[in-house]
Amino acid sequence: MKLFFRKLFVLFFVLFISIPIEAQDFQGKAYYMSKTDVDMSNFGRPDMSEDQKKRMAERLKSMFEKTYILSFNKIESIYKVEEQLEAPTAGRGGGFSNIMSGAIDGIKYKNVKSNQFLSEHELFGKLFLIKEDLQKMEWKMTGETKQIGSYTCFKATTIKTWQDFDISSLRRPPNRDENKADENKQSEPVTPKKVEVVAWYTMQVSVNQGPGDFWGLPGLILEVNTDKTTILCTKIVLNPSEKFTIKPPSKGKVVSKEEYVAIATEKYKEMRENFRRGGGGRR
């Protein structure tokens, strides 16, 4: 009888310690396509030819349509652009491409246990590391379902307060009549806006992670829709044969999100003024 209870104790002990080990060893990778709609009417010069507008639209499309990889375990995740060989940007659009890519494609790290969120951003060759707490998202379950690939997904919505630098500061330079009103507008602080977020998650992958800074649902988020951006998972690899290590980013000047927004907005204004002084408004 004693031997029976001893074996039972050992069995429970093995099961008890195996749960965190299994959770720690669990890994996965999710691949996402991200697309952001941009209002082309505010970009470029008013006297641009249709061919010039077409080339600019192609550059913007390449910047706002990216493939990302979310590497995750039960606690942490890293979200970054999939590395691809790209042709160098030719012509005058290079500076524009660099600042936009640096702002959009920064590495994002989430730790749901320590409530930590880190993101890297490069701005004009300078690296910044934004440190902040992982913001809790108040999701509302709708009960709706749909299939994404072989995964059954559930719909959830939330309202997210979005703060970023003002991309509209790179729109076409105003004419003289608009200049005064435009300068007054540009001097106003960036106001955070509230955006509805629609997410689809699957409980077949039981981690509360997702692309970008989205998280907090009882399963992996496979699709996110906001007012201008759609992020869709195209492939999931669970427990890949080649193991990986998730390391928090540590390089760059440490700033808060508010500090980075202020710095980036000021850089946009400087670039805009340089464009004006360089005769960017003329052919």
Tab-separated table of C-alpha atoms in Angstrom, residues 6 16 47 73 92 104 160 186 208 222 263 282:
chain	number	residue	atom	x	y	z
A	6	ARG	CA	4.696	6.437	-3.273
A	16	PHE	CA	3.289	18.874	-11.941
A	47	ASP	CA	1.864	69.428	-61.095
A	73	ASN	CA	6.131	30.968	-26.923
A	92	ARG	CA	14.733	61.468	-54.828
A	104	ILE	CA	6.739	51.307	-39.539
A	160	LYS	CA	-7.698	51.477	-29.254
A	186	GLN	CA	1.492	71.903	-38.077
A	208	ASN	CA	-2.571	35.302	-25.913
A	222	LEU	CA	-4.790	35.606	-36.904
A	263	ILE	CA	11.061	63.601	-32.094
A	282	ARG	CA	8.936	72.914	-58.760
